[in-house]
CSV table of N, CA and C in Angstrom, one decimal:
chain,number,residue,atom,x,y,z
A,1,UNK,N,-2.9,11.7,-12.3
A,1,UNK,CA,-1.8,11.0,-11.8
A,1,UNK,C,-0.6,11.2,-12.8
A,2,UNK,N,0.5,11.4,-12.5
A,2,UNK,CA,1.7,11.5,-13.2
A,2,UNK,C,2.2,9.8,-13.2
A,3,UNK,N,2.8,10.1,-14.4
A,3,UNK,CA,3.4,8.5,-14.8
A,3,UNK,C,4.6,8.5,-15.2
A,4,UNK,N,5.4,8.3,-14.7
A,4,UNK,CA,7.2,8.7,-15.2
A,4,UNK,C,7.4,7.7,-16.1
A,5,UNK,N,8.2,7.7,-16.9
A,5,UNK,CA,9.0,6.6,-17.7
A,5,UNK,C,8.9,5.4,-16.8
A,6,UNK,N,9.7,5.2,-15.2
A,6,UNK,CA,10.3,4.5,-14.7
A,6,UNK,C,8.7,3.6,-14.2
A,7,UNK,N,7.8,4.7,-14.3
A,7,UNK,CA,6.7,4.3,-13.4
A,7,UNK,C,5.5,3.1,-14.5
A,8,UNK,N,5.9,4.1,-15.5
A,8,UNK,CA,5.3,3.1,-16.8
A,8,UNK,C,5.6,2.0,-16.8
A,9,UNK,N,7.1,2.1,-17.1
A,9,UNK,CA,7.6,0.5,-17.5
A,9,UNK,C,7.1,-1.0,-16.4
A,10,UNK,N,7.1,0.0,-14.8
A,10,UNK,CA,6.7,-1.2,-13.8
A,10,UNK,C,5.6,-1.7,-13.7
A,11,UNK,N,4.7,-0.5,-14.4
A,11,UNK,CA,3.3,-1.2,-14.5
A,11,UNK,C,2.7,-1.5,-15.5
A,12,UNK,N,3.3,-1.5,-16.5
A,12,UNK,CA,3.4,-2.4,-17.8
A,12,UNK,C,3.9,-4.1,-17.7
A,13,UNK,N,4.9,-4.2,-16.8
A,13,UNK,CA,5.7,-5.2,-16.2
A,13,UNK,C,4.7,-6.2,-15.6
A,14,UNK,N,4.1,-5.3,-14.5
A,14,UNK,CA,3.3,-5.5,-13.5
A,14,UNK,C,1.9,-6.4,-14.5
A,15,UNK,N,1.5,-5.5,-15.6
A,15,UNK,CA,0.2,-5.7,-16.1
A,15,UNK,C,0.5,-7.6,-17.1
A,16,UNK,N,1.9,-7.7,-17.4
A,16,UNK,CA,2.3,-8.8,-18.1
A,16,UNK,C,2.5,-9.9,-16.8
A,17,UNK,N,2.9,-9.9,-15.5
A,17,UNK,CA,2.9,-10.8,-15.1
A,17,UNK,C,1.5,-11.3,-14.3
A,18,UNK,N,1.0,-10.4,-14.2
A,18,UNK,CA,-0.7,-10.9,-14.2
A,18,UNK,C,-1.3,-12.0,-15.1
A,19,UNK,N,-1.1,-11.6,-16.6
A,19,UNK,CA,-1.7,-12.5,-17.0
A,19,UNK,C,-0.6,-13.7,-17.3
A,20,UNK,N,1.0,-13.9,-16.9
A,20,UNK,CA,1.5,-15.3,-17.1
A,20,UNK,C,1.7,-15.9,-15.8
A,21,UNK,N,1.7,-15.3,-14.7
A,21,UNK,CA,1.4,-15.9,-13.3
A,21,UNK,C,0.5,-17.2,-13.0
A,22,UNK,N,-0.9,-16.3,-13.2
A,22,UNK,CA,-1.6,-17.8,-13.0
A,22,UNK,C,-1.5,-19.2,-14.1
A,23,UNK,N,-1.0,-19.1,-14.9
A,23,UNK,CA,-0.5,-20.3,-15.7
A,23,UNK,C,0.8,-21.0,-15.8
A,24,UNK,N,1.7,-20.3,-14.5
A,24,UNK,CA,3.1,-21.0,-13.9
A,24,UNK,C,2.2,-21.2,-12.8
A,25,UNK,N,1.7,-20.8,-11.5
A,25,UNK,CA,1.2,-21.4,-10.7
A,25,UNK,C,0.4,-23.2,-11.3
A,26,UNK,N,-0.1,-22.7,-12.3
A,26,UNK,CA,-1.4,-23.9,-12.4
A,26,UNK,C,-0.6,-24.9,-12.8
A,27,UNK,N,0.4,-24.8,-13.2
A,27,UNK,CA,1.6,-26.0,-13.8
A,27,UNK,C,2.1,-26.3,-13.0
A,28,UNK,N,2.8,-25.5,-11.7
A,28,UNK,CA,3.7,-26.5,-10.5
A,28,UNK,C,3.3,-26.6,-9.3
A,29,UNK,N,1.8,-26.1,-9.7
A,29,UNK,CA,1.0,-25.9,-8.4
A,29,UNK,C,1.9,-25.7,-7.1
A,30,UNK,N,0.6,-25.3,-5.8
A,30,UNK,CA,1.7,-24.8,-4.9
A,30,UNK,C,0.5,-23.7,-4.2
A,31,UNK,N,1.0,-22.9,-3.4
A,31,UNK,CA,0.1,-22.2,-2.7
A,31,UNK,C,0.9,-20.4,-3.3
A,32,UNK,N,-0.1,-19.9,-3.6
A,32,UNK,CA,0.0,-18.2,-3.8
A,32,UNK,C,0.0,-17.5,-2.8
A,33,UNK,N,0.6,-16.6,-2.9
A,33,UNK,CA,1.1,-15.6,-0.9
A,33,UNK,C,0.7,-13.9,-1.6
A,34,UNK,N,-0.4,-13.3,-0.9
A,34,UNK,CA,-0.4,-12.5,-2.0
A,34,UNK,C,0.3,-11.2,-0.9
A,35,UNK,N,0.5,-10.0,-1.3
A,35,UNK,CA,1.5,-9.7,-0.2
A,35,UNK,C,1.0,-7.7,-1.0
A,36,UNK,N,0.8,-6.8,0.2
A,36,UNK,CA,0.5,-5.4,-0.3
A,36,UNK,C,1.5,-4.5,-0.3
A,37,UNK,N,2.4,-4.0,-0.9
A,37,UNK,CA,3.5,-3.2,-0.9
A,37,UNK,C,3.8,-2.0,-1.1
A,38,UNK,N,4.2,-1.0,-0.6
A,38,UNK,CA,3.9,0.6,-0.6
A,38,UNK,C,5.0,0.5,-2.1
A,39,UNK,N,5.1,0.5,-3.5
A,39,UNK,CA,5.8,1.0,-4.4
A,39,UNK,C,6.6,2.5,-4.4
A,40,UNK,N,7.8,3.0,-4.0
A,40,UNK,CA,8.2,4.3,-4.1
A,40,UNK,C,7.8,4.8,-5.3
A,41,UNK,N,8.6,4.2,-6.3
A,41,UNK,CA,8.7,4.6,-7.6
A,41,UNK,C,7.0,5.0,-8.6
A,42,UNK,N,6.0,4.3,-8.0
A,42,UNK,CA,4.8,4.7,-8.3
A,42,UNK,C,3.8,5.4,-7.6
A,43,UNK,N,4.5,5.8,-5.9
A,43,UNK,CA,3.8,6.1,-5.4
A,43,UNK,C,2.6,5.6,-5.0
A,44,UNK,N,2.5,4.4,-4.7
A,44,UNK,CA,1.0,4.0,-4.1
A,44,UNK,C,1.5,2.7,-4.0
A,45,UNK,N,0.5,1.8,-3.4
A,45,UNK,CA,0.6,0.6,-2.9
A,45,UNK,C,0.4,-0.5,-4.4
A,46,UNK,N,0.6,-1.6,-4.1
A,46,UNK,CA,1.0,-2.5,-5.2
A,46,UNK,C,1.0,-3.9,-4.8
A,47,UNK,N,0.1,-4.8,-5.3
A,47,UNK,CA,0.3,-6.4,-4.7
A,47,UNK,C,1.2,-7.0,-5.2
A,48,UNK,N,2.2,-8.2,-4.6
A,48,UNK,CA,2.9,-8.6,-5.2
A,48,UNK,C,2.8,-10.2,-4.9
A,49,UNK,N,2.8,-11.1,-5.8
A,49,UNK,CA,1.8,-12.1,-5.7
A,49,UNK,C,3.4,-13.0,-5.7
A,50,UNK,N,3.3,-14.3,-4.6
A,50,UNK,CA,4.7,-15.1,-4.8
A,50,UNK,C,3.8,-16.9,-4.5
A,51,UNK,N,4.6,-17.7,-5.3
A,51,UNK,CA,4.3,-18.6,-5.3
A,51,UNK,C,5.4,-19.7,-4.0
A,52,UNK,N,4.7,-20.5,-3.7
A,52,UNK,CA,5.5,-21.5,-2.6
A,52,UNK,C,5.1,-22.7,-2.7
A,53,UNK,N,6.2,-23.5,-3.1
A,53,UNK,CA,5.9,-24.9,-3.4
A,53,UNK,C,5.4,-26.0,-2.0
């Protein structure tokens, strides 16, 4: 798999809000929406997790 600069940084990004997500959810509780998204820039699909109070 090729990894561009642009593609690194998102899933570097991606890999840090994994682990601070569930510890804003658990503080303002709420329901999690988790959602599958075709990423251009990385070429493949990608979850993107949203919180709703």
């Amino acid at each position: 798999m090729k990894l561009s600069r642009r593609g690194f940084i998102v899933s570097a990004v991606a890999a840090g809000a994994v682990r601070t997500v569930p510890q804003i959810a658990a503080k303002t509780g709420g329901r999690r929406i988790l959602t599958l998204v075709y990423d251009k820039s990385l070429g493949m699909m990608r979850a993107v997790e949203r919180l709703v109070p």
